[in-house]
Tab-separated table of C-alpha atoms and ligand atoms in Angstrom:
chain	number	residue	atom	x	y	z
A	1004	UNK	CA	-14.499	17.551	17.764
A	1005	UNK	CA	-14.323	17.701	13.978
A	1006	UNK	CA	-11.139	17.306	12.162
A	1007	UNK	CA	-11.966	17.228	8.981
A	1008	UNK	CA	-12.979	20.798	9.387
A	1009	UNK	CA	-9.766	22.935	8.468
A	1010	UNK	CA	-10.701	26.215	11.029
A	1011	UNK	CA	-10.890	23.372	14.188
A	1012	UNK	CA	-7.609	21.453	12.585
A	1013	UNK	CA	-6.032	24.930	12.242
A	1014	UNK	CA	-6.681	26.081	15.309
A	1015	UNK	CA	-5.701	23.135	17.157
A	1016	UNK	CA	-2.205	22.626	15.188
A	1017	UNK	CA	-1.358	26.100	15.713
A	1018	UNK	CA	-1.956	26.155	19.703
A	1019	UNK	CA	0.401	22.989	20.114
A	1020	UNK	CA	2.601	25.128	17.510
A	1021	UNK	CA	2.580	22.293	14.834
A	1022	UNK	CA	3.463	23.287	11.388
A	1023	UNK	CA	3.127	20.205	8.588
A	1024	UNK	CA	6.501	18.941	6.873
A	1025	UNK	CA	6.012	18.409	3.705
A	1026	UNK	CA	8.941	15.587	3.702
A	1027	UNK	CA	7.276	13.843	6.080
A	1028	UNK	CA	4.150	13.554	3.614
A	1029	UNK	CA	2.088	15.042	6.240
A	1030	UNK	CA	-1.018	16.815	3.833
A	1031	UNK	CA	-3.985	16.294	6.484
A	1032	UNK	CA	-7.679	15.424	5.015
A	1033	UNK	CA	-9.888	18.044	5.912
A	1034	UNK	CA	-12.903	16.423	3.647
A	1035	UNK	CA	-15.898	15.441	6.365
A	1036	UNK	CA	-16.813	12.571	3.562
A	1037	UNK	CA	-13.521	10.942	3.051
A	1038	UNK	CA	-12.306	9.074	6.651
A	1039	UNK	CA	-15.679	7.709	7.513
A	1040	UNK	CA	-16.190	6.228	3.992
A	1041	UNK	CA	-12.397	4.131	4.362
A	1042	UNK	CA	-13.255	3.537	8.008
A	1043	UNK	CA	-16.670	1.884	6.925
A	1044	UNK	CA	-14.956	-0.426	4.272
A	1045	UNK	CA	-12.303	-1.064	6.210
A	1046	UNK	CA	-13.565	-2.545	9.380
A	1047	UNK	CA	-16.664	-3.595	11.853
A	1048	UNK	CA	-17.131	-3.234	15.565
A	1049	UNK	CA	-14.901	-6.900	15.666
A	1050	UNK	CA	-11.725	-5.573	13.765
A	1051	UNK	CA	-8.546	-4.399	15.091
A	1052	UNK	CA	-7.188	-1.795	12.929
A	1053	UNK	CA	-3.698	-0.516	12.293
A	1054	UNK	CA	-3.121	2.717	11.196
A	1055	UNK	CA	-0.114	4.392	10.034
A	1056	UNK	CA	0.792	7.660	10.053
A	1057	UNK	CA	-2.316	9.353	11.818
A	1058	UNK	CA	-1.136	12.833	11.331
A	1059	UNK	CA	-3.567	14.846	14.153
A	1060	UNK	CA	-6.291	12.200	14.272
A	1061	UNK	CA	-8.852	12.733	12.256
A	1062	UNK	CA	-9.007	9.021	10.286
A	1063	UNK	CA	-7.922	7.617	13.848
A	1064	UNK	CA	-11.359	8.859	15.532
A	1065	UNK	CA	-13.485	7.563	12.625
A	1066	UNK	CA	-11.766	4.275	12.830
A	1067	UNK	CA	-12.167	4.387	16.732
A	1068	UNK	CA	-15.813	4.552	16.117
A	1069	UNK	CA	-16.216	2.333	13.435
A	1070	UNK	CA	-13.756	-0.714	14.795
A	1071	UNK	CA	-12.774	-2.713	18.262
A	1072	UNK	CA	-9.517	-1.113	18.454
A	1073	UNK	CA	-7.390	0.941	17.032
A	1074	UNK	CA	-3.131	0.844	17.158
A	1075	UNK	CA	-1.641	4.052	15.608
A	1076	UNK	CA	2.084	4.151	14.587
A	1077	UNK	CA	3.204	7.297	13.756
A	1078	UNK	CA	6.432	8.840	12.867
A	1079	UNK	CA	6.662	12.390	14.230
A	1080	UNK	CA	7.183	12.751	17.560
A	1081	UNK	CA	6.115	16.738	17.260
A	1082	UNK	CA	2.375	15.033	17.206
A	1083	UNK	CA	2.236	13.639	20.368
A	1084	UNK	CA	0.561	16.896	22.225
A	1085	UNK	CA	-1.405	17.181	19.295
A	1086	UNK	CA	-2.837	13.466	19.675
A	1087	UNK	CA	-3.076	13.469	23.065
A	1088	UNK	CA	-5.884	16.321	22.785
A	1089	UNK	CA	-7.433	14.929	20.031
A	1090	UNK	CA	-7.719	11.248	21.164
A	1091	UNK	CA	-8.593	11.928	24.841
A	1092	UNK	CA	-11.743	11.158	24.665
A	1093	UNK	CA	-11.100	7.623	22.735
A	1094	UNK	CA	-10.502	4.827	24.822
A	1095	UNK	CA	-10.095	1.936	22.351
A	1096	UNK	CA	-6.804	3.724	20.727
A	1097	UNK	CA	-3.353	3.451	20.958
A	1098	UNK	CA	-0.829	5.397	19.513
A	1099	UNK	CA	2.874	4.508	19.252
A	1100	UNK	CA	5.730	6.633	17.906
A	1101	UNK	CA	8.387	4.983	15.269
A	1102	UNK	CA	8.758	4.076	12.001
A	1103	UNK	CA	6.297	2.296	10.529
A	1104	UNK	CA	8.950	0.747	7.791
A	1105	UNK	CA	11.306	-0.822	11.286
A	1106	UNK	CA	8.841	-1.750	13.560
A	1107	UNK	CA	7.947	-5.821	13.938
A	1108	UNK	CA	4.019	-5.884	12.831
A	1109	UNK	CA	3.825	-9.345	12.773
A	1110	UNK	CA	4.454	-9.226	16.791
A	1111	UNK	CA	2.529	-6.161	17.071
A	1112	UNK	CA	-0.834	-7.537	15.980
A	1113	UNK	CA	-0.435	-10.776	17.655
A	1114	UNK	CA	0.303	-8.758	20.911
A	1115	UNK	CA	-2.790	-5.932	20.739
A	1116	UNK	CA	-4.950	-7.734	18.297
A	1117	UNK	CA	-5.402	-11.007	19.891
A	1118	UNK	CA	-9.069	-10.487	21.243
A	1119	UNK	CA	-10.103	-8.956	17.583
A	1120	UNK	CA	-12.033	-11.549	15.058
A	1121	UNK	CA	-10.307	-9.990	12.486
A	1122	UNK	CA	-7.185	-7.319	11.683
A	1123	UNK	CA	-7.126	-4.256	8.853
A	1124	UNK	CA	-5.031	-1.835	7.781
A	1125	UNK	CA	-6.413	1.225	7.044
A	1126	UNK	CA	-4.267	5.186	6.433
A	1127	UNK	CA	-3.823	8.053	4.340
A	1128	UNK	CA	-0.008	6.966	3.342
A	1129	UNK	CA	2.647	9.604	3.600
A	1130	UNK	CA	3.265	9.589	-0.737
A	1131	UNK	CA	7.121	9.349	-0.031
A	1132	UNK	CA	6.907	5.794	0.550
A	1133	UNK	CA	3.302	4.500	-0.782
A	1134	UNK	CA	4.834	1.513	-2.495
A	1135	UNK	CA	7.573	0.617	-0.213
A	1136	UNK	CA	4.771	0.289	2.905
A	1137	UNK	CA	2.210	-1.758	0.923
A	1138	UNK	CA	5.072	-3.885	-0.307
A	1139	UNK	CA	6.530	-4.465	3.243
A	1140	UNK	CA	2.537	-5.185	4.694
A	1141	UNK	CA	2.390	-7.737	1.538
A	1142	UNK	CA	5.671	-9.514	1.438
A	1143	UNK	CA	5.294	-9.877	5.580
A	1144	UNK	CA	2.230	-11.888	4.994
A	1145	UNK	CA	0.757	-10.320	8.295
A	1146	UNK	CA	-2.715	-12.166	9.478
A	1147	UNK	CA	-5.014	-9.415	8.029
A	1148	UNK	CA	-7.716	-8.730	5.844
A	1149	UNK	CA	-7.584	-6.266	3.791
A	1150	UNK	CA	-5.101	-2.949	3.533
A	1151	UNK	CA	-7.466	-0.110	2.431
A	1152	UNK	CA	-5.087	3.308	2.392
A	1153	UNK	CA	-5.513	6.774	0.360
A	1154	UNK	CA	-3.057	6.720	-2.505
A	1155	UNK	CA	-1.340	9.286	-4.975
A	1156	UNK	CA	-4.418	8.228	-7.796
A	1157	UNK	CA	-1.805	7.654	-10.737
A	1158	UNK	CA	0.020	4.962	-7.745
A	1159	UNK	CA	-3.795	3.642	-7.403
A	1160	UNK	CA	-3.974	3.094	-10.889
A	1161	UNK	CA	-0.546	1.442	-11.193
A	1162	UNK	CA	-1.260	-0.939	-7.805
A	1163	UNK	CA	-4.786	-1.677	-9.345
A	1164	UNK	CA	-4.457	-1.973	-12.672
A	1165	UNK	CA	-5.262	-5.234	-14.677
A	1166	UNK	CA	-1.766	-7.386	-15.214
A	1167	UNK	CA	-1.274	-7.778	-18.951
A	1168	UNK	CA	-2.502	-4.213	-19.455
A	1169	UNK	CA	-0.339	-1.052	-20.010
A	1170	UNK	CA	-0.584	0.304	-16.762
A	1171	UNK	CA	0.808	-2.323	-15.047
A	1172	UNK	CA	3.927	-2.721	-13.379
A	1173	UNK	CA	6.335	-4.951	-11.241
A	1174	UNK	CA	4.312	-3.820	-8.561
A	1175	UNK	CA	0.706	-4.576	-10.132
A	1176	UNK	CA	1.760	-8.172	-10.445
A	1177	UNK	CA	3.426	-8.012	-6.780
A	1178	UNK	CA	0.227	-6.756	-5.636
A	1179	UNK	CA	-2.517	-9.296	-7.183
A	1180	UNK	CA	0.002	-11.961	-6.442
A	1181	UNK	CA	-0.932	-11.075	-2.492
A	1182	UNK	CA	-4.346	-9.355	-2.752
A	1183	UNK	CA	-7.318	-8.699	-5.082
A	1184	UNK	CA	-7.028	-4.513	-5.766
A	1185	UNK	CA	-9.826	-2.109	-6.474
A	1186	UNK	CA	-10.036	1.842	-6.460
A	1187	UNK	CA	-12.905	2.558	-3.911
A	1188	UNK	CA	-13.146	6.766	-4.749
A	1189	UNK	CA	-10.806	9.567	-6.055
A	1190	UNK	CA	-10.322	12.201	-3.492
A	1191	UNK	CA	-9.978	16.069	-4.892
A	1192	UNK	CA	-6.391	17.621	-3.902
A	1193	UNK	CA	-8.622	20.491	-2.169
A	1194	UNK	CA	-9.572	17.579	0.511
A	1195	UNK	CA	-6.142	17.885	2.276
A	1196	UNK	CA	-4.748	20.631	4.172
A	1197	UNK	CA	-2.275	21.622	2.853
A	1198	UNK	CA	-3.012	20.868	-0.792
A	1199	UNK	CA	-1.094	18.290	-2.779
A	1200	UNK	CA	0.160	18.928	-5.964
A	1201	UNK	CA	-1.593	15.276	-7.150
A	1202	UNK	CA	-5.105	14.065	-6.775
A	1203	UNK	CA	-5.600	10.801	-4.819
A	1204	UNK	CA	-7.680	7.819	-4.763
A	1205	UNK	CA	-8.723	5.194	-1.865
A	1206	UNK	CA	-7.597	1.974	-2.944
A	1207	UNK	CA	-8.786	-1.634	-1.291
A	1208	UNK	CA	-6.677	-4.415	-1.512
A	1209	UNK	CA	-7.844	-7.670	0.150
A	1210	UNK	CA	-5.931	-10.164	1.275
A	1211	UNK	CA	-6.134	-13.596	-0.786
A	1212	UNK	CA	-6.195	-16.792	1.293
A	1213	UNK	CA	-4.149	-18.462	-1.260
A	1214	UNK	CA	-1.669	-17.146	-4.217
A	1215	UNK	CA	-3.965	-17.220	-7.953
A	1216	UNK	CA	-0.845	-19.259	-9.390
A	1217	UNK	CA	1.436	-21.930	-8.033
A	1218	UNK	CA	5.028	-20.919	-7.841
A	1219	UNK	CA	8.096	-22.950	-8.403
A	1220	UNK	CA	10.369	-20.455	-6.149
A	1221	UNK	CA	8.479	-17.548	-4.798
A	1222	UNK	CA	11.901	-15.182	-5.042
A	1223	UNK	CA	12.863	-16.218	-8.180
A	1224	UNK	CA	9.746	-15.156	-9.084
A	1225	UNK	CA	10.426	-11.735	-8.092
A	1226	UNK	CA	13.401	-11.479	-9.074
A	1227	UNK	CA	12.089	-12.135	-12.878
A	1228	UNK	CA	8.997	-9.740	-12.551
A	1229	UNK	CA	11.147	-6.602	-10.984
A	1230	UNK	CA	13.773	-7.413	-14.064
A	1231	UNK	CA	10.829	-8.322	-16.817
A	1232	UNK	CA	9.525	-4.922	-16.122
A	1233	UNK	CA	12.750	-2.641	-15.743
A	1234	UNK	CA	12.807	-1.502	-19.014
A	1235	UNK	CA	9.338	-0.991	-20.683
A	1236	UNK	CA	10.535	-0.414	-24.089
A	1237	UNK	CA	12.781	-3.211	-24.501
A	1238	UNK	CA	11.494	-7.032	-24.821
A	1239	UNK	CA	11.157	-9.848	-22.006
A	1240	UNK	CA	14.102	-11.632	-23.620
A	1241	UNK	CA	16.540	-8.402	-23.463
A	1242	UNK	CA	15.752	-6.994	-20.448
A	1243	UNK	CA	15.371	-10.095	-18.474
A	1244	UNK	CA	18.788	-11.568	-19.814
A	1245	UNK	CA	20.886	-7.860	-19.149
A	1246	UNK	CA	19.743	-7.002	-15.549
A	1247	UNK	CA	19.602	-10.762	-14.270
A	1248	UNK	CA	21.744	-13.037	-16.497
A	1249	UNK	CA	19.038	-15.330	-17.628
A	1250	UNK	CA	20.790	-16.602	-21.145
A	1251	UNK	CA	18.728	-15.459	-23.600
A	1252	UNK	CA	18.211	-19.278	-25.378
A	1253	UNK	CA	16.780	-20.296	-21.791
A	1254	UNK	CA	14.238	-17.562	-21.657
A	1255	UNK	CA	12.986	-18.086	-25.773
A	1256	UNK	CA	12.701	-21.464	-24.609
A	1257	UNK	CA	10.421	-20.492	-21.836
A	1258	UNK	CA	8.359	-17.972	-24.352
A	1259	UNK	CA	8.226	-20.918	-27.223
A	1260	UNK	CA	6.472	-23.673	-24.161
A	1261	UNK	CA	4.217	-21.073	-22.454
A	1262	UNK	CA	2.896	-20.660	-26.609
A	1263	UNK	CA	4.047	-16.578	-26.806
A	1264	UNK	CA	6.059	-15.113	-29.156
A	1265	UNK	CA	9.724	-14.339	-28.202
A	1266	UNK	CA	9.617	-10.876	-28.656
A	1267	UNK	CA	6.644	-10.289	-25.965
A	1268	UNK	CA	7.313	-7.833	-23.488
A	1269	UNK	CA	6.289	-7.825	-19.494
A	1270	UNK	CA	3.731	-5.213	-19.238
A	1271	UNK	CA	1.345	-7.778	-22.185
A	1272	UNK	CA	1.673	-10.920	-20.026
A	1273	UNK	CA	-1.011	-12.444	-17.603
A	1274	UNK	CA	-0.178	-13.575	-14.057
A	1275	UNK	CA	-0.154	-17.349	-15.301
A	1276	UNK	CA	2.172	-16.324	-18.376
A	1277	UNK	CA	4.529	-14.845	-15.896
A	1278	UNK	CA	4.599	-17.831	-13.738
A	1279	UNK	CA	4.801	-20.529	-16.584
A	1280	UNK	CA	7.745	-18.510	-17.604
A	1281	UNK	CA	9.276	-18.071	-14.251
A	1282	UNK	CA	8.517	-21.959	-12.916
A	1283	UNK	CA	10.369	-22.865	-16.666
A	1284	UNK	CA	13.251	-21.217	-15.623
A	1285	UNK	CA	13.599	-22.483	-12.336
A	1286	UNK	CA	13.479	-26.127	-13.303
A	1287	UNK	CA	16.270	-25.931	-16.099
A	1288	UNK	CA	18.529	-23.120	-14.440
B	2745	LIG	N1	-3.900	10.323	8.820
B	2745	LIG	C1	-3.686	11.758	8.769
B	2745	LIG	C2	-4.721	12.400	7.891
B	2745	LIG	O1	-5.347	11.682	7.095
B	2745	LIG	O2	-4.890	13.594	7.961
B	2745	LIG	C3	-2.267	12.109	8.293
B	2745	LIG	C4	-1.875	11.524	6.967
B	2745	LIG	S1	-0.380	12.185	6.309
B	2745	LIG	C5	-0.680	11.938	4.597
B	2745	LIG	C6	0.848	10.928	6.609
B	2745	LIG	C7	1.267	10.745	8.063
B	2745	LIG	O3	2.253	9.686	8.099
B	2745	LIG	C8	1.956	11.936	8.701
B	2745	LIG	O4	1.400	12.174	9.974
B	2745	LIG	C9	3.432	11.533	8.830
B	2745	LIG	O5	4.075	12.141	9.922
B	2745	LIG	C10	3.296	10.035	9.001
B	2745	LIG	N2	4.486	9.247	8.595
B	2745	LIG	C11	5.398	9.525	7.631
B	2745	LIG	N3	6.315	8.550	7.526
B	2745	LIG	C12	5.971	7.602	8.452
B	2745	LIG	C13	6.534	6.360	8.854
B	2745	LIG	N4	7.639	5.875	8.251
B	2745	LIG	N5	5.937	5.668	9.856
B	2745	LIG	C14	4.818	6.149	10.470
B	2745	LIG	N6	4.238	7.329	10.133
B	2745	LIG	C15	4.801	8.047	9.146
C-alpha cells in the first residue's frame, strides 16, 4: 500500500468517507521521498518511536519499518477506520486516540518503550500548535533522543536559528537550551494533500545530555527570556523591567558585569549572555 500516492490516499479516505479539517491541521504528505527520509534519521531497528498526529498512516508505516515499535497518538477519532485498514498489516504499531497536549508521555514511554534501547519522536505536526508540542516534549524532559517533526519552514527557521542572531526568538533560546536544532530538508507545499498555504521544512532537534550553561533558577530563567524577547523593538532594560518588574538599576547592573552595553536588546545576546544576566538577577533579587 502506498500512501504517499494521492489516487490510493484518495481513494481510501473517501471509502471510509473521511474529509480533512483544516482546523485540525490535517494536510496529509503525499511526497514518496519525504516520510522515509524523517523515518531514517529518526530511528533504527532498536528505537521506539512516538508519533503524533498520524493522520491516515503514511509516516506511521515508514516508521514501522524503519524502528522496533511504533506508539501513535492521534486526535481525531473519525481516523480510526481509516487506520485500522491502513495499519493492518503492521504488527509493531499502536495507535491511541487523545490529545497529544493532555496525555502523560513520561508514563507512556516508560510503559510501551521499556524493551527499546532508545526512544524518538518523530511527526508531521498539525501547524496549529507546532511550538506549543515541541515546548511541552522539551520542558517534560522525556527520556528521548531526538524530536525530528515537519515544521511550517519560517517556524523551522525560528526553532533553529542561531541565538544572538535576528531570527531568533524566546523559543530559539528555549529550544538550544534543551536540544541542538538543525533543518534536515524543505518540503514543497505541493507534497501535502491538501496543499498548505506555507512551505515546510523537517527539522532535527537532539536531545542534549546536559544544559550548554549552568542556571541559577531554571524558571526564572524563563521567565526573563519570554519577557527579554516580548517586544523586539524595544531594549532588554525596557522590556524586561515593564512586563516582569525587574527595576531597571538591577538589570543595567546585570548588562554593566556581563561587559554589554545597557541598551542591548534580546534577539543580539548569546546563550551565556542570557544566563550571566539571568543568574545576576537571581542572586541580588
Ligand atoms: N502524519 C500524517 C501525514 O503526514 O500525512 C498527518 C499529519 S497532519 C499535518 C497532523 C495530524 O495531527 C492530523 O491527523 C491531526 O488530526 C492530528 N492532530 C491534531 N491535533 C492533535 C493533537 N492535539 N494530538 C494528536 N494529534 C493531533
Amino acid at each position: 500500500m502506498n500512501l504517499a500516492d494521492y489516487n490510493t490516499l484518495q481513494k481510501i479516505l473517501k471509502s471510509e468517507g473521511f474529509n480533512t479539517k483544516k482546523s485540525l491541521g490535517q494536510n496529509f504528505l503525499v511526497n514518496p521521498d519525504v516520510c522515509p527520509a524523517m523515518a531514517q534519521n529518526a530511528c533504527n531497528k532498536e528505537t521506539g518511536v512516538l508519533e503524533i498526529g498520524p493522520g491516515a498512516g503514511v509516516l506511521t508505516r515508514e516508521l514501522a519499518a524503519a524502528a522496533k515499535k511504533v506508539v501513535a497518538i492521534e486526535l481525531d477519532n473519525r481516523l480510526k477506520p481509516v487506520l485500522a485498514r491502513t495499519l493492518s498489516d503492521k504488527d509493531n504499531v499502536e495507535v491511541i486516540f487523545g490529545d497529544a497536549m493532555k496525555i502523560d508521555l513520561l508514563a507512556l514511554i516508560g510503559e510501551k518503550f521499556a524493551d527499546c534501547s532508545s526512544v524518538a519522536v518523530c511527526a508531521n505536526l498539525p501547524y496549529y500548535i507546532t511550538s506549543p508540542i515541541i515546548m511541552m516534549l522539551l520542558e517534560a524532559k522525556l527520556p528521548i533522543d531526538n524530536i525530528t517533526v515537519m515544521v511550517q519552514k519560517e517556524a523551522a527557521e525560528r526553532l533553529c536559528a542561531k541565538v544572538g542572531s535576528r531570527e531568533s526568538g524566546a523559543v530559539t533560546v528555549a529550544v538550544n537550551y534543551y536540544a541542538k536544532a538543525e533543518i534536515l530538508f524543505e518540503v514543497d507545499r505541493d507534497s501535502f494533500m491538501p496543499p498548505p498555504n506555507v512551505d515546510s521544512a523537517v527539522i532535527k532537534l537532539t536531545l542534549r545530555d546536559k544544559p550548554e550553561i549552568e542556571l541559577r533558577d531554571e524558571k526564572e530563567f524563563f521567565r526573563f527570556i519570554k519577557a527579554a524577547f516580548a517586544q523586539r523593538r524595544k531594549t532588554l532594560v525596557n522590556t524586561v523591567s515593564s512586563s516582569i518588574g525587574i527595576s531597571k538599576d538591577l538589570l543595567r547592573e546585570a548588562l554593566n558585569a556581563a561587559g554589554l552595553s545597557e541598551t542591548a536588546r534580546g534577539e543580539s545576546l548569546t546563550m551565556s549572555e542570557l544566563a550571566l544576566i539571568s543568574n545576576y538577577i537571581c542572586e541580588r533579587k
